[in-house]
XYZ file of C-alpha atoms in Angstrom:
443
model
C 71.176 118.470 -95.672
C 73.476 121.302 -96.765
C 71.675 121.279 -100.151
C 68.305 121.600 -98.408
C 69.426 124.813 -96.733
C 69.163 126.575 -100.086
C 66.441 124.509 -101.793
C 62.780 124.813 -100.784
C 61.899 121.899 -103.034
C 64.318 119.610 -101.230
C 63.160 120.907 -97.833
C 59.558 120.019 -98.660
C 60.531 116.628 -100.103
C 62.393 115.741 -96.897
C 59.433 116.911 -94.808
C 57.033 114.828 -96.930
C 59.192 111.717 -96.526
C 59.610 112.286 -92.776
C 55.894 112.774 -92.064
C 54.997 109.800 -94.252
C 57.566 107.549 -92.611
C 56.390 108.518 -89.125
C 52.825 107.645 -90.141
C 53.865 104.310 -91.605
C 55.934 103.333 -88.585
C 53.499 104.684 -86.007
C 50.511 102.990 -87.622
C 51.907 99.616 -86.658
C 53.990 100.323 -83.585
C 51.245 102.240 -81.795
C 48.491 99.688 -82.357
C 46.955 98.321 -79.172
C 44.731 95.403 -78.317
C 41.054 96.049 -78.992
C 39.875 94.472 -75.771
C 37.879 96.044 -72.937
C 40.135 97.313 -70.156
C 43.252 96.085 -71.985
C 45.468 98.804 -73.451
C 48.586 96.724 -74.008
C 50.416 96.972 -77.321
C 50.021 94.116 -79.773
C 52.688 91.438 -79.194
C 55.399 91.088 -81.824
C 54.207 87.695 -83.050
C 50.780 89.131 -83.902
C 52.169 91.200 -86.768
C 53.771 88.267 -88.585
C 50.426 86.447 -88.489
C 48.566 89.294 -90.204
C 48.028 89.500 -93.937
C 49.608 92.292 -95.935
C 46.157 93.789 -96.460
C 45.485 93.877 -92.711
C 48.804 95.620 -92.150
C 48.036 98.043 -94.975
C 44.784 99.070 -93.277
C 46.685 99.921 -90.093
C 48.701 102.655 -91.823
C 45.893 105.199 -91.976
C 45.438 108.008 -94.505
C 47.983 110.737 -95.325
C 47.533 113.955 -93.374
C 46.954 117.331 -95.012
C 50.446 118.302 -93.861
C 52.000 115.351 -95.674
C 50.048 116.105 -98.860
C 51.043 119.770 -98.721
C 54.755 118.996 -98.378
C 54.588 116.606 -101.321
C 52.688 119.053 -103.544
C 55.028 121.907 -102.672
C 58.167 119.885 -103.372
C 56.913 118.877 -106.821
C 55.952 122.470 -107.624
C 59.382 123.802 -106.619
C 61.075 120.995 -108.534
C 59.208 121.790 -111.733
C 60.190 125.441 -111.361
C 63.855 124.436 -111.205
C 63.528 122.132 -114.202
C 62.010 124.932 -116.268
C 65.294 126.809 -115.886
C 68.206 125.253 -117.875
C 70.661 126.444 -115.229
C 68.487 125.301 -112.317
C 68.050 121.821 -113.822
C 71.793 121.239 -113.411
C 71.826 122.012 -109.688
C 72.715 119.182 -107.286
C 69.545 119.876 -105.312
C 67.432 118.702 -108.286
C 68.903 115.194 -108.216
C 68.702 115.150 -104.412
C 65.019 116.134 -104.560
C 64.312 113.408 -107.125
C 65.956 110.847 -104.888
C 63.892 111.866 -101.854
C 60.681 111.828 -103.930
C 61.528 108.337 -105.184
C 61.970 107.233 -101.577
C 58.709 108.956 -100.659
C 56.732 107.056 -103.288
C 58.315 103.747 -102.276
C 57.542 104.487 -98.627
C 54.012 105.646 -99.428
C 52.744 103.113 -101.952
C 55.444 100.527 -102.495
C 55.383 100.871 -106.254
C 56.337 103.700 -108.553
C 57.111 104.284 -112.232
C 60.836 103.817 -111.953
C 61.284 103.234 -115.693
C 60.110 106.703 -116.684
C 61.671 108.405 -113.673
C 65.035 106.746 -114.241
C 64.982 107.734 -117.906
C 64.557 111.323 -116.743
C 67.347 110.963 -114.204
C 69.625 109.730 -116.980
C 68.716 112.753 -119.071
C 69.497 115.109 -116.193
C 72.843 113.393 -115.667
C 73.624 113.863 -119.354
C 73.179 117.621 -118.928
C 75.932 117.777 -116.336
C 79.529 118.710 -117.109
C 81.156 115.298 -116.708
C 84.596 116.883 -116.651
C 83.667 118.120 -113.172
C 83.483 115.058 -110.895
C 82.153 115.212 -107.353
C 81.598 112.737 -104.553
C 77.917 113.743 -104.531
C 77.463 112.874 -108.203
C 79.151 109.509 -107.739
C 76.924 108.758 -104.749
C 73.725 109.841 -106.509
C 74.592 107.799 -109.604
C 75.097 104.667 -107.538
C 71.848 105.198 -105.660
C 69.827 105.551 -108.867
C 71.774 102.697 -110.470
C 70.814 100.538 -107.487
C 67.141 101.475 -107.955
C 67.489 100.693 -111.660
C 69.161 97.307 -111.246
C 66.825 96.063 -108.517
C 63.637 97.036 -110.391
C 64.650 96.118 -113.955
C 65.191 92.472 -113.031
C 61.567 92.059 -111.893
C 59.826 94.363 -114.357
C 60.683 93.006 -117.815
C 63.137 95.686 -118.900
C 66.791 96.539 -119.293
C 68.553 99.063 -117.117
C 68.122 102.749 -117.933
C 70.866 104.552 -115.992
C 74.454 104.593 -117.180
C 76.648 106.948 -115.229
C 80.281 107.791 -115.782
C 81.288 107.206 -112.159
C 80.721 103.425 -112.220
C 82.475 100.967 -114.532
C 79.687 98.396 -114.724
C 81.434 96.444 -117.487
C 84.564 95.611 -115.465
C 83.446 92.440 -113.716
C 86.699 91.982 -111.792
C 86.567 95.261 -109.868
C 84.371 96.210 -106.935
C 82.819 99.617 -106.333
C 85.556 101.049 -104.163
C 84.434 103.567 -101.566
C 80.819 103.174 -102.738
C 80.786 99.427 -102.040
C 78.642 99.611 -98.896
C 75.918 101.539 -100.762
C 75.258 98.796 -103.354
C 73.649 96.275 -101.015
C 76.092 93.521 -101.952
C 79.685 93.030 -103.047
C 80.486 95.112 -106.133
C 81.400 92.318 -108.573
C 78.158 90.576 -107.669
C 76.150 93.763 -108.107
C 77.454 94.121 -111.667
C 76.318 90.584 -112.497
C 72.841 91.245 -111.114
C 72.696 94.333 -113.339
C 72.666 91.964 -116.332
C 69.621 89.936 -115.239
C 66.977 92.236 -116.728
C 68.509 91.882 -120.183
C 68.823 88.101 -119.731
C 65.139 87.941 -118.807
C 64.183 89.643 -122.087
C 66.443 87.335 -124.092
C 64.816 84.303 -122.443
C 61.509 85.445 -123.945
C 63.046 86.030 -127.390
C 62.286 89.713 -127.014
C 64.487 92.363 -128.618
C 67.216 93.969 -126.548
C 69.408 96.974 -127.178
C 72.421 96.431 -129.463
C 75.442 95.330 -127.523
C 79.030 94.322 -127.602
C 79.552 90.662 -126.994
C 78.724 89.364 -123.544
C 80.594 91.611 -121.059
C 83.815 89.971 -119.949
C 86.801 90.911 -117.826
C 89.159 90.704 -120.816
C 88.762 93.060 -123.807
C 86.595 91.786 -126.661
C 86.260 93.034 -130.272
C 83.587 95.713 -130.319
C 80.534 95.223 -132.496
C 78.330 98.146 -131.500
C 77.694 100.088 -128.304
C 77.431 98.182 -125.040
C 73.998 97.139 -123.857
C 73.982 99.481 -120.866
C 74.312 102.654 -122.955
C 71.304 104.918 -123.366
C 70.406 107.274 -126.199
C 68.565 110.330 -124.913
C 67.236 111.131 -128.398
C 65.102 108.014 -128.176
C 62.949 109.493 -125.405
C 59.522 110.685 -126.460
C 58.238 114.264 -126.313
C 58.251 115.032 -122.618
C 61.320 113.006 -121.818
C 59.440 110.731 -119.423
C 57.682 108.181 -121.574
C 58.727 104.782 -122.826
C 61.878 104.983 -124.950
C 60.971 105.035 -128.627
C 63.307 102.834 -130.609
C 63.747 103.214 -134.334
C 62.629 100.700 -136.924
C 64.659 97.481 -136.990
C 67.819 97.608 -139.062
C 68.746 94.875 -141.552
C 71.112 93.568 -138.869
C 68.368 93.145 -136.240
C 68.976 89.756 -134.558
C 66.555 86.986 -135.446
C 64.789 84.844 -132.851
C 67.426 82.138 -133.315
C 70.186 84.694 -132.804
C 68.561 85.914 -129.594
C 68.159 82.337 -128.369
C 71.851 81.654 -128.960
C 72.750 84.947 -127.292
C 70.596 84.029 -124.288
C 72.473 80.786 -123.687
C 75.846 82.456 -124.211
C 75.070 85.126 -121.628
C 73.249 82.677 -119.341
C 76.282 80.377 -119.151
C 78.640 83.292 -118.600
C 76.546 84.762 -115.767
C 75.949 81.368 -114.158
C 79.653 80.492 -114.208
C 80.582 83.816 -112.655
C 77.911 83.466 -109.963
C 79.034 79.943 -109.091
C 82.712 80.925 -108.993
C 82.149 84.073 -106.946
C 83.748 84.072 -103.497
C 83.596 86.716 -100.823
C 86.813 88.699 -100.598
C 87.641 88.893 -96.901
C 90.442 91.323 -97.663
C 87.992 93.888 -99.016
C 87.974 97.004 -96.903
C 84.648 97.878 -95.341
C 84.602 100.881 -93.013
C 84.405 99.515 -89.469
C 81.936 102.164 -88.446
C 79.584 101.242 -91.319
C 78.010 98.299 -89.509
C 79.941 97.894 -86.251
C 83.469 96.907 -85.352
C 82.963 93.856 -83.152
C 84.170 90.472 -84.389
C 82.033 87.452 -85.250
C 82.808 83.837 -84.344
C 84.247 83.183 -87.819
C 86.909 85.844 -87.333
C 85.126 88.337 -89.554
C 84.146 91.743 -88.301
C 80.423 92.379 -88.070
C 80.812 94.579 -91.137
C 82.344 91.727 -93.129
C 79.900 89.140 -91.780
C 76.925 91.293 -92.752
C 78.341 91.933 -96.208
C 79.091 88.215 -96.615
C 75.532 87.111 -95.798
C 73.782 89.857 -97.776
C 76.039 89.119 -100.759
C 75.405 85.379 -100.511
C 71.653 85.974 -100.315
C 71.894 88.067 -103.498
C 74.039 85.387 -105.150
C 71.622 82.549 -104.417
C 68.668 84.709 -105.460
C 70.427 85.481 -108.761
C 71.228 81.791 -109.291
C 67.581 80.969 -108.611
C 66.510 83.710 -111.032
C 68.568 82.368 -113.933
C 67.659 78.762 -113.065
C 64.003 79.687 -113.547
C 64.792 81.432 -116.841
C 66.489 78.262 -118.090
C 63.688 76.013 -116.819
C 60.422 78.008 -116.997
C 57.942 75.106 -116.783
C 58.880 72.802 -113.838
C 57.007 73.383 -110.573
C 58.681 75.326 -107.791
C 58.975 72.168 -105.694
C 61.674 70.831 -108.051
C 64.926 70.189 -106.171
C 67.050 72.462 -108.353
C 64.876 75.376 -107.185
C 64.394 74.316 -103.580
C 68.107 73.776 -102.919
C 68.747 77.392 -103.917
C 65.760 78.605 -101.873
C 67.102 76.876 -98.756
C 70.606 78.286 -99.192
C 69.327 81.813 -99.814
C 67.002 81.794 -96.800
C 69.820 80.526 -94.580
C 71.948 83.577 -95.354
C 68.995 85.944 -94.978
C 68.266 84.469 -91.548
C 71.845 85.255 -90.474
C 71.266 88.991 -90.962
C 69.976 90.757 -87.874
C 66.860 92.861 -88.312
C 68.814 95.761 -86.804
C 71.719 95.373 -89.228
C 72.443 98.299 -91.526
C 72.377 95.958 -94.533
C 68.900 94.698 -93.681
C 67.364 97.418 -95.857
C 68.814 95.638 -98.906
C 67.289 92.211 -98.131
C 63.985 92.804 -99.935
C 65.233 91.989 -103.451
C 66.646 88.519 -102.655
C 63.714 87.932 -100.319
C 61.264 88.642 -103.153
C 63.079 86.523 -105.764
C 63.453 83.609 -103.350
C 59.888 84.041 -102.112
C 58.442 83.467 -105.594
C 59.739 79.885 -105.462
C 58.899 79.079 -101.821
C 56.576 76.090 -101.456
C 57.390 74.981 -97.917
C 55.083 76.616 -95.369
C 57.983 77.238 -92.995
C 59.930 78.963 -95.754
C 56.946 81.143 -96.592
C 56.576 82.008 -92.919
C 60.232 83.120 -92.818
C 59.698 85.356 -95.843
C 56.474 86.803 -94.437
C 57.988 87.486 -91.020
C 61.065 89.168 -92.495
C 58.948 91.400 -94.770
C 56.865 92.505 -91.785
C 59.952 93.044 -89.612
C 61.603 95.197 -92.268
C 58.385 97.185 -92.642
C 58.218 97.800 -88.896
C 61.877 98.803 -88.804
C 61.936 101.002 -91.910
C 58.359 102.165 -92.428
C 58.744 101.677 -96.196
C 55.600 100.233 -97.699
C 57.354 98.443 -100.569
C 58.037 95.625 -98.101
C 54.313 95.009 -97.643
C 53.561 95.569 -101.337
C 56.091 92.864 -102.170
C 54.517 90.578 -99.583
C 51.103 91.159 -101.173
C 52.474 90.061 -104.543
C 54.122 86.999 -102.995
C 50.913 86.005 -101.244
C 49.132 86.153 -104.601
C 51.879 83.999 -106.131
C 51.528 81.476 -103.314
C 47.750 81.471 -103.682
C 48.055 80.871 -107.426
C 50.552 78.059 -106.839
C 48.220 76.436 -104.327
C 45.294 76.565 -106.743
C 47.273 75.267 -109.701
C 49.913 73.102 -108.035
C 48.949 70.145 -110.234
C 49.556 72.182 -113.377
C 52.962 73.013 -114.910
C 54.193 76.580 -114.617
C 53.360 78.612 -117.702
C 56.073 80.046 -119.949
C 54.865 83.584 -119.298
C 55.892 84.004 -115.668
C 59.406 85.284 -116.552
C 59.791 87.249 -113.339
C 57.604 90.119 -114.423
C 54.633 88.548 -112.576
C 52.661 90.939 -114.756
C 49.078 90.030 -113.932
C 49.789 89.643 -110.214
C 51.734 92.879 -110.052
C 48.901 94.715 -111.796
C 46.467 93.341 -109.239
C 48.643 94.688 -106.452
C 49.056 98.065 -108.148
C 45.487 98.764 -109.279
C 44.666 100.992 -106.322
C 48.053 102.664 -106.098
C 48.620 106.156 -107.426
C 51.710 106.243 -109.647
C 51.987 109.642 -111.276
C 54.784 111.256 -113.251
C 56.085 114.075 -111.067
C 57.810 116.357 -113.523
C 59.027 116.927 -117.084
C 62.434 117.256 -118.645
C 61.836 118.845 -122.011
C 64.005 117.758 -124.886
């Protein structure tokens, strides 16, 4: 907020997010029964029985005030970016973050790939010799966006900050741990899933060192999380343009071998992972009371959210290794059951509940049991009511399309092309959504 005191762009971005969030939350919470002489509010169970489309229609249209705040914030932001000195101000990154949240709250989907490439370019303009707690926090927030979206959108991660050592798989995230959504070592493993997804399809990936390991390995080239800003196209916001393949470009057989090497490494680490009860989580982060297991509420919440991420990641790589069996196969359903158990242990009012959507979505794609699907649907609606962020309903819309497709073709084997991008289904869900590039960072 102290940055907003001197930044009109950030002030307007915050106002746009606030007015949008109030509309999203009020559209559901204020809905009453449409019966003569009955003005009672809809009962809680009614919302979980509605389709995502019915809930979408309850949100209403953006007000002129909301549109004005959004337009003004983008205009002020572009003015700052036009000034080389202004582009390096902390308020620019803060404004970008709020606008990202606005678009997620408003539509549920946004062009994170191009926006994150621009964020990385802005970070590269900063004097990295000058470290600040704000920069470390902002890097983690954008890294979290990057990791969570890359795994389900057929791409590698874009952001590589200096504040986080994503290659050290034995260390957590320190003071930033509670911002990652799960335990730090686990978060770093999940950051590798997008690349593994591409390898499973024999698609090219960025040059890398050998599979990241805790112990030092002989270096071959740069690591696969690095990012070359010169490979961005003209306005700095398009798809990265990679040069022509070198004579050392891996063949399909090489990529297949690399997939299994990395798959086995990630799977082993996920299976061996255990929650560190000695890890320090600020007591006032989630509450200081103790649970029945002797863990504080903070530790219990972090345990269950981390386990839900772990089982979702195990399910993710299990599907990559076995792309054709139906979802009802036991190797998938055992992981679904375990993941949903841990999700169900997280209270809807918990501070970690806002992170549940990613494991909920991954697990939901393999749900075949009607009770399991009902749990996923109810949790998506509950999170939407609590947070007002529309990405929860957008994700539910995609899942309902997946479930519909599975019902229609349950006698047919799963096609090789699903690979967690859910491309055709995602496009169906996004057709009516406005996803515009907000600003430019000129090279």
